[in-house]
Amino acid sequence: MIRNQHERQQSRMAALPADLKYENRRKVLEAFRYGQECTVADISALTGISRLTVMRAIQFFMQQGVLGSMGLGESSNMGGKKPERFALADERRLLCIALWPQRTQLSLYSIAGQPLGESYFATDLRRPIKDVFDELAKDVNCFLAEHELSCEGLYGVALSTAGTVDYETGTLRYSAHSPEWGENIPIRSYLARIVGDAPVLLVENAGKMAGRAVLLKDHMPEQKRIVTMFTAWGISACMLENGRILSGPQALIGEVGHITVDITDQERCGCGRTGCLERLVSLERLKKLLAENPAQAGSPLAEVGGRLDFAALFAAAEAGDLRAQELTDYLARCYSYALHNLAVTYNPDLVVFQGSVGHAGGYFDQQLKEYMRTFRYYPQGIPFEVGYDQSDLFSLNASGGWYMLNEHYFQSVTLYQEEDESNS
């Protein structure tokens, strides 16, 4: 896994000054990126850089407090002097915040990705933004205190939330889940009021942050065009090409929940339009359909009634319940329209469902592919693979947030320069 991730990052790192010394330092430090302990020989073999150059780079990073000695390792089968092992020594922490409808979660990591703690609490985003962030400030301060940490001990904070987010400016363009906030809200500035300006502050859409977690999968070839489908209180996508996230000037790329699926549907979406995928596949819509045509006595759906959730629906469909299969078929048809639109505009190699539909079973998958096959431009079935990730969405979000901050840390040009050079 480590080697795959190392090779993956080598191709994605931002270009440093055209100086072999900096390039060698970057390659050396990359070897420690995910918390592994390495000897000079390990890194030389991995990078092809001479042992002398590797040792000089390690000494440079030790002087900066970035790397530290972990003592002597085991000698080789041939005997001889035991090699010294090194590892990341920067003890600053990474804080990932999921500020989502109904629940907020805080997750703490080391720079290398070791989980150090998490906490969550109920929240309501349909309040004035000042109230939401005042509450968040109390919870963040309490959480950091529990871990004997101050804001000065943070390298960075990554916050995800609902709505369209401009990653470059840290601005929330608009969220249908908190319309009271208005438009173009400087979320990063609100975050800075809590943790200060010293840590790196990154803000992202929830679907795109959770989607980044797919880059940590060992089997995920970077060259693929990948779409992750975030399915929860809203529907959005993270669209990746060559390991990079697509966004666009208005941060609208990936807002697939607002693809028009049914122009005759009358329910108005929070975006202001009708016929949106997000409304047609919502749990509220499924409950309405079930109320209009109830399941027969003895059906699992007859027992859950108004307490229907996706897990119960998919389980009943897998068990052969006819009403559950009808509703699952309806979901598959709606999603097939959206994926068809993605296929003819983005042409992905892989689509991965996360969240609620990540738990869909074989019946949903079968029906989805049947609907996709009706398009004759697909010469061999459907034009992409379909995957289902059953991981908890909050865990995916935290992993994606850590990935963003970790990537930022290792891409910082000043990390590889002498102090006098970075100040010049």
Coordinates of C-alpha atoms in Angstrom, one line a residue:
M1 CA 0.0 0.0 0.0
I2 CA 2.7 2.5 1.0
R3 CA 4.6 2.0 -2.3
N4 CA 1.5 2.5 -4.3
Q5 CA 0.7 5.7 -2.5
H6 CA 4.3 6.9 -2.7
E7 CA 4.3 6.4 -6.5
R8 CA 0.9 8.0 -6.8
Q9 CA 2.0 11.1 -5.0
Q10 CA 5.3 11.4 -6.9
S11 CA 3.3 12.3 -10.1
R12 CA 0.9 14.7 -8.4
M13 CA 3.3 16.8 -6.3
A14 CA 3.4 20.5 -7.3
A15 CA 6.7 21.4 -9.1
L16 CA 9.4 22.8 -6.9
P17 CA 12.1 25.1 -8.0
A18 CA 14.1 23.6 -10.8
D19 CA 16.9 22.4 -8.5
L20 CA 17.9 18.8 -8.0
K21 CA 18.5 19.4 -4.3
Y22 CA 14.9 20.3 -3.7
E23 CA 13.6 17.5 -5.9
N24 CA 15.7 15.0 -4.0
R25 CA 14.5 16.4 -0.6
R26 CA 10.9 16.0 -1.8
K27 CA 11.5 12.4 -2.9
V28 CA 13.1 11.5 0.4
L29 CA 10.4 13.1 2.6
E30 CA 7.7 11.4 0.5
A31 CA 9.0 8.0 1.8
F32 CA 7.8 9.0 5.3
R33 CA 4.5 10.4 4.3
Y34 CA 2.2 7.7 5.8
G35 CA 4.0 7.2 9.1
Q36 CA 6.5 4.5 8.1
E37 CA 10.0 4.2 9.6
C38 CA 12.8 4.0 7.1
T39 CA 16.5 3.6 6.9
V40 CA 18.8 5.4 4.5
A41 CA 19.1 2.2 2.6
D42 CA 15.3 1.8 2.4
I43 CA 14.9 5.3 0.9
S44 CA 17.8 4.9 -1.5
A45 CA 16.4 1.7 -2.8
L46 CA 12.9 3.2 -3.2
T47 CA 14.0 6.5 -4.8
G48 CA 17.2 5.6 -6.7
I49 CA 19.0 8.5 -4.9
S50 CA 22.4 7.8 -3.5
R51 CA 22.7 7.0 0.2
L52 CA 24.9 10.1 0.8
T53 CA 22.3 12.4 -0.7
V54 CA 19.6 10.7 1.2
M55 CA 21.5 11.1 4.5
R56 CA 22.0 14.8 3.7
A57 CA 18.3 15.3 3.1
I58 CA 17.4 13.5 6.3
Q59 CA 19.8 15.7 8.3
F60 CA 18.2 18.8 6.7
F61 CA 14.7 17.6 7.8
M62 CA 16.0 16.7 11.3
Q63 CA 17.3 20.2 11.7
Q64 CA 13.8 21.5 10.8
G65 CA 12.2 19.2 13.3
V66 CA 10.3 17.4 10.5
L67 CA 12.1 14.0 10.9
G68 CA 13.5 12.4 13.9
S69 CA 15.6 9.3 14.8
M70 CA 13.7 6.2 16.0
G71 CA 16.9 4.4 17.1
L72 CA 18.6 1.4 15.6
G73 CA 16.7 -1.2 13.6
E74 CA 17.5 -4.9 13.0
S75 CA 20.7 -5.8 11.3
S76 CA 20.5 -7.7 8.0
N77 CA 20.9 -11.4 7.6
M78 CA 24.5 -10.7 6.7
G79 CA 25.1 -9.1 10.1
G80 CA 27.0 -5.9 10.4
K81 CA 26.1 -2.6 11.9
K82 CA 22.4 -2.0 12.8
P83 CA 20.9 0.7 10.6
E84 CA 19.4 3.9 12.1
R85 CA 15.6 4.3 11.4
F86 CA 13.9 7.6 10.9
A87 CA 10.3 8.8 10.9
L88 CA 8.2 11.9 10.9
A89 CA 8.7 14.0 14.1
D90 CA 6.4 16.9 13.4
E91 CA 3.9 16.6 16.3
R92 CA 1.3 19.1 15.0
R93 CA -2.2 17.7 14.5
L94 CA -4.8 17.7 11.8
L95 CA -8.4 18.5 12.7
C96 CA -11.2 17.4 10.3
I97 CA -14.7 18.8 10.8
A98 CA -17.9 17.5 9.2
L99 CA -20.4 20.3 9.7
W100 CA -23.4 18.5 8.3
P101 CA -27.2 18.7 8.6
Q102 CA -28.3 17.1 12.0
R103 CA -24.8 16.1 13.0
T104 CA -21.3 17.5 13.4
Q105 CA -18.2 15.3 13.8
L106 CA -14.7 16.2 14.9
S107 CA -11.8 13.9 14.0
L108 CA -8.2 14.4 15.1
Y109 CA -5.2 12.9 13.2
S110 CA -1.4 12.9 13.2
I111 CA 0.1 14.3 10.1
A112 CA 0.9 10.7 9.0
G113 CA -2.7 9.7 9.4
Q114 CA -2.9 8.0 12.8
P115 CA -6.4 8.6 14.2
L116 CA -6.2 10.2 17.6
G117 CA -9.8 10.8 18.6
E118 CA -13.2 11.8 17.4
S119 CA -16.4 13.3 18.8
Y120 CA -19.8 14.1 17.4
F121 CA -22.9 16.0 18.4
A122 CA -26.3 17.0 17.1
T123 CA -26.6 20.2 15.3
D124 CA -29.1 22.2 13.3
L125 CA -27.8 24.2 10.3
R126 CA -31.1 25.9 9.7
R127 CA -30.2 28.7 12.1
P128 CA -28.3 31.9 11.8
I129 CA -24.7 31.1 10.8
K130 CA -23.4 33.0 13.8
D131 CA -25.2 30.7 16.2
V132 CA -24.0 27.6 14.3
F133 CA -20.3 28.7 14.5
D134 CA -20.6 29.9 18.1
E135 CA -21.7 26.4 19.0
L136 CA -19.0 24.9 16.9
A137 CA -16.4 27.0 18.6
K138 CA -17.4 25.7 22.0
D139 CA -17.3 22.1 20.8
V140 CA -13.9 22.5 19.1
N141 CA -12.3 24.2 22.1
C142 CA -13.7 21.4 24.4
F143 CA -12.5 18.7 22.0
L144 CA -9.0 20.2 21.8
A145 CA -8.9 20.6 25.6
E146 CA -9.8 16.9 26.0
H147 CA -6.8 16.0 23.9
E148 CA -4.5 18.5 25.7
L149 CA -4.1 20.5 22.5
S150 CA -4.3 24.2 21.7
C151 CA -4.9 25.8 18.3
E152 CA -1.2 26.4 18.1
G153 CA -0.7 22.7 18.0
L154 CA -2.7 22.3 14.8
Y155 CA -1.0 22.2 11.4
G156 CA -4.4 22.5 9.7
V157 CA -8.1 22.2 9.8
A158 CA -10.4 20.8 7.1
L159 CA -14.1 21.5 7.2
S160 CA -16.8 20.0 5.0
T161 CA -20.4 21.1 4.8
A162 CA -23.4 20.8 2.6
G163 CA -23.7 23.0 -0.5
T164 CA -21.5 24.3 -3.3
V165 CA -18.1 25.3 -1.9
D166 CA -15.4 27.2 -3.7
Y167 CA -12.3 25.4 -2.4
E168 CA -9.9 28.1 -3.6
T169 CA -11.5 30.9 -1.7
G170 CA -13.1 29.0 1.2
T171 CA -16.5 30.4 0.2
L172 CA -19.8 28.6 0.5
R173 CA -21.7 29.7 -2.6
Y174 CA -25.1 28.4 -1.5
S175 CA -26.6 25.5 0.5
A176 CA -30.2 24.3 0.2
H177 CA -29.7 22.9 3.7
S178 CA -29.0 26.3 5.2
P179 CA -30.8 28.8 2.9
E180 CA -31.0 31.3 5.8
W181 CA -27.2 31.9 5.5
G182 CA -27.7 33.5 2.0
E183 CA -25.0 33.3 -0.7
N184 CA -21.3 33.6 -0.9
I185 CA -20.6 33.0 2.8
P186 CA -16.9 33.3 3.8
I187 CA -16.8 30.0 5.7
R188 CA -13.1 30.0 6.0
S189 CA -13.2 33.3 7.8
Y190 CA -15.8 31.9 10.2
L191 CA -13.5 29.0 10.8
A192 CA -10.5 31.3 11.4
R193 CA -12.5 33.0 14.2
I194 CA -12.4 29.6 16.0
V195 CA -8.9 28.4 15.4
G196 CA -7.0 31.5 14.3
D197 CA -5.1 32.2 11.1
A198 CA -2.0 30.1 12.0
P199 CA -3.3 26.7 10.9
V200 CA -3.9 25.9 7.3
L201 CA -7.7 26.2 6.7
L202 CA -9.4 24.1 4.0
V203 CA -13.1 24.1 3.2
E204 CA -14.8 21.7 0.9
N205 CA -18.2 20.3 -0.1
A206 CA -19.1 17.1 1.9
G207 CA -19.3 14.9 -1.2
K208 CA -15.9 16.0 -2.6
M209 CA -14.2 15.6 0.8
A210 CA -15.6 12.1 1.3
G211 CA -14.9 11.3 -2.3
R212 CA -11.2 12.0 -1.8
A213 CA -11.0 8.9 0.4
V214 CA -11.2 6.8 -2.7
L215 CA -7.6 7.9 -3.5
L216 CA -6.4 6.0 -0.4
K217 CA -7.6 2.7 -1.9
D218 CA -4.8 0.4 -2.9
H219 CA -6.5 -1.0 -5.9
M220 CA -7.4 2.4 -7.4
P221 CA -5.4 3.2 -10.5
E222 CA -4.8 6.9 -10.6
Q223 CA -5.2 7.2 -14.4
K224 CA -8.9 6.3 -14.1
R225 CA -11.7 8.8 -14.4
I226 CA -13.6 8.2 -11.2
V227 CA -17.0 9.5 -9.9
T228 CA -17.9 8.9 -6.3
M229 CA -21.6 9.3 -5.5
F230 CA -22.4 10.8 -2.1
T231 CA -25.9 9.6 -1.1
A232 CA -27.2 10.8 2.2
W233 CA -29.2 13.9 3.2
G234 CA -28.3 15.1 -0.3
I235 CA -26.8 13.8 -3.5
S236 CA -23.5 15.0 -4.9
A237 CA -20.5 13.6 -6.7
C238 CA -16.8 13.9 -6.5
M239 CA -15.3 13.8 -10.0
L240 CA -11.6 12.8 -10.3
E241 CA -9.3 12.8 -13.2
N242 CA -5.7 11.7 -12.8
G243 CA -6.1 12.0 -9.0
R244 CA -7.3 15.6 -9.1
I245 CA -10.7 16.9 -8.2
L246 CA -12.8 18.8 -10.8
S247 CA -14.7 21.8 -9.5
G248 CA -15.2 24.7 -11.9
P249 CA -15.5 28.4 -11.4
Q250 CA -18.8 28.2 -9.7
A251 CA -18.0 25.0 -7.8
L252 CA -21.0 23.3 -9.5
I253 CA -19.1 20.3 -11.0
G254 CA -20.4 17.4 -9.0
E255 CA -23.8 18.8 -8.0
V256 CA -25.4 15.8 -9.6
G257 CA -28.3 15.8 -7.1
H258 CA -29.7 18.7 -9.2
I259 CA -29.6 16.8 -12.5
T260 CA -33.2 17.1 -13.9
V261 CA -34.5 13.5 -14.0
D262 CA -38.3 14.1 -14.4
I263 CA -39.5 17.3 -15.9
T264 CA -43.1 16.5 -14.9
D265 CA -42.4 16.1 -11.2
Q266 CA -43.9 19.0 -9.2
E267 CA -41.8 18.8 -6.0
R268 CA -39.6 21.9 -5.7
C269 CA -36.1 21.2 -4.7
G270 CA -34.1 23.4 -2.3
C271 CA -32.1 24.6 -5.4
G272 CA -35.3 26.3 -6.7
R273 CA -36.1 23.9 -9.5
T274 CA -38.3 20.8 -9.9
G275 CA -37.5 17.3 -11.2
C276 CA -34.1 17.1 -9.4
L277 CA -32.6 13.6 -8.7
E278 CA -32.1 14.6 -5.1
R279 CA -35.8 15.0 -4.5
L280 CA -36.9 11.9 -6.5
V281 CA -34.6 9.5 -4.6
S282 CA -35.0 11.1 -1.2
L283 CA -36.2 9.0 1.8
E284 CA -39.2 11.3 2.0
R285 CA -40.2 10.4 -1.5
L286 CA -39.9 6.7 -0.9
K287 CA -42.1 7.0 2.2
K288 CA -44.7 8.9 0.2
L289 CA -44.7 6.2 -2.5
L290 CA -45.0 3.5 0.1
A291 CA -47.9 5.4 1.8
E292 CA -49.7 5.7 -1.5
N293 CA -49.3 2.0 -2.3
P294 CA -48.6 0.2 1.0
A295 CA -46.9 -3.2 1.2
Q296 CA -49.0 -6.2 1.9
A297 CA -49.4 -7.7 5.3
G298 CA -46.4 -9.8 6.2
S299 CA -44.0 -7.6 4.2
P300 CA -41.0 -6.2 6.1
L301 CA -42.0 -2.8 4.7
A302 CA -45.5 -3.1 6.3
E303 CA -43.8 -3.4 9.7
V304 CA -41.5 -0.4 9.4
G305 CA -44.1 1.9 7.7
G306 CA -43.2 5.5 8.3
R307 CA -39.9 4.4 9.9
L308 CA -38.6 3.2 6.5
D309 CA -34.9 3.7 5.8
F310 CA -32.6 2.6 3.0
A311 CA -31.1 -0.3 4.9
A312 CA -34.5 -1.8 5.5
L313 CA -35.6 -1.2 1.9
F314 CA -32.5 -2.9 0.4
A315 CA -32.6 -5.8 2.8
A316 CA -36.2 -6.5 2.0
A317 CA -35.5 -6.3 -1.7
E318 CA -32.7 -8.8 -1.4
A319 CA -35.1 -11.1 0.5
G320 CA -37.4 -11.0 -2.4
D321 CA -40.2 -8.7 -1.1
L322 CA -42.1 -7.5 -4.1
R323 CA -43.0 -4.0 -2.9
A324 CA -39.4 -3.4 -1.8
Q325 CA -38.2 -4.5 -5.2
E326 CA -40.6 -2.1 -6.9
L327 CA -39.2 0.8 -4.8
T328 CA -35.7 -0.3 -5.4
D329 CA -36.4 -0.6 -9.1
Y330 CA -37.7 3.0 -9.0
L331 CA -34.4 4.1 -7.3
A332 CA -32.3 2.2 -9.9
R333 CA -34.2 3.8 -12.7
C334 CA -33.7 7.4 -11.3
Y335 CA -30.0 6.8 -10.7
S336 CA -29.6 5.3 -14.2
Y337 CA -30.8 8.6 -15.8
A338 CA -28.2 10.5 -13.8
L339 CA -25.4 8.1 -14.6
H340 CA -26.4 8.1 -18.2
N341 CA -25.9 11.9 -18.2
L342 CA -22.6 11.5 -16.5
A343 CA -21.5 8.9 -19.1
V344 CA -22.2 11.1 -22.1
T345 CA -20.6 14.2 -20.5
Y346 CA -17.8 12.9 -18.4
N347 CA -17.3 9.3 -19.5
P348 CA -16.0 7.9 -16.2
D349 CA -14.2 4.5 -15.9
L350 CA -15.6 3.9 -12.5
V351 CA -18.6 5.1 -10.4
V352 CA -18.6 4.3 -6.7
F353 CA -21.6 4.8 -4.5
Q354 CA -21.0 6.0 -1.0
G355 CA -23.5 6.4 1.9
S356 CA -27.0 5.0 1.7
V357 CA -26.8 3.5 -1.8
G358 CA -23.3 2.2 -0.9
H359 CA -25.3 -0.5 1.0
A360 CA -27.5 -1.4 -1.9
G361 CA -27.5 -5.1 -2.8
G362 CA -27.5 -7.2 -5.9
Y363 CA -31.0 -6.4 -6.9
F364 CA -30.4 -2.7 -7.1
D365 CA -27.1 -3.3 -9.0
Q366 CA -28.9 -5.6 -11.4
Q367 CA -31.7 -3.2 -12.2
L368 CA -29.4 -0.2 -12.5
K369 CA -27.3 -2.0 -15.1
E370 CA -30.4 -3.2 -17.0
Y371 CA -31.6 0.4 -17.4
M372 CA -28.1 1.5 -18.4
R373 CA -27.9 -1.2 -21.1
T374 CA -30.9 0.3 -23.0
F375 CA -28.6 3.0 -24.4
R376 CA -27.3 1.7 -27.7
Y377 CA -24.2 3.8 -27.8
Y378 CA -22.8 1.4 -25.1
P379 CA -21.2 -1.3 -27.3
Q380 CA -20.6 -3.7 -24.5
G381 CA -23.2 -3.4 -21.7
I382 CA -22.4 -0.2 -19.7
P383 CA -19.4 2.0 -20.2
F384 CA -18.0 2.0 -16.6
E385 CA -17.6 -0.2 -13.5
V386 CA -20.0 0.3 -10.6
G387 CA -18.7 -0.1 -7.1
Y388 CA -20.4 0.1 -3.6
D389 CA -18.5 1.4 -0.6
Q390 CA -20.2 0.4 2.7
S391 CA -17.9 2.5 4.8
D392 CA -19.4 5.0 7.2
L393 CA -19.8 8.4 5.5
F394 CA -18.3 10.3 8.4
S395 CA -15.3 8.0 8.3
L396 CA -14.9 8.6 4.6
N397 CA -15.2 12.3 5.2
A398 CA -12.5 12.3 8.0
S399 CA -10.2 10.2 5.8
G400 CA -10.7 12.6 2.9
G401 CA -10.1 15.6 5.1
W402 CA -6.9 14.1 6.5
Y403 CA -5.8 13.4 2.9
M404 CA -6.3 17.0 1.9
L405 CA -4.3 18.4 4.8
N406 CA -1.6 15.7 4.5
E407 CA -1.3 16.6 0.8
H408 CA -1.1 20.3 1.6
Y409 CA 1.7 19.7 4.1
F410 CA 3.9 17.7 1.7
Q411 CA 3.3 20.1 -1.2
S412 CA 4.5 23.2 0.7
V413 CA 7.5 24.5 -1.1
T414 CA 8.9 26.1 2.1
L415 CA 9.2 22.6 3.7
Y416 CA 12.1 21.9 1.3
Q417 CA 13.9 25.2 1.5
E418 CA 16.4 26.7 4.0
E419 CA 14.8 29.4 6.1
D420 CA 16.8 32.2 4.4
E421 CA 15.6 30.9 1.0
S422 CA 12.0 30.8 2.0
N423 CA 12.1 34.3 3.3
S424 CA 13.8 35.7 0.2

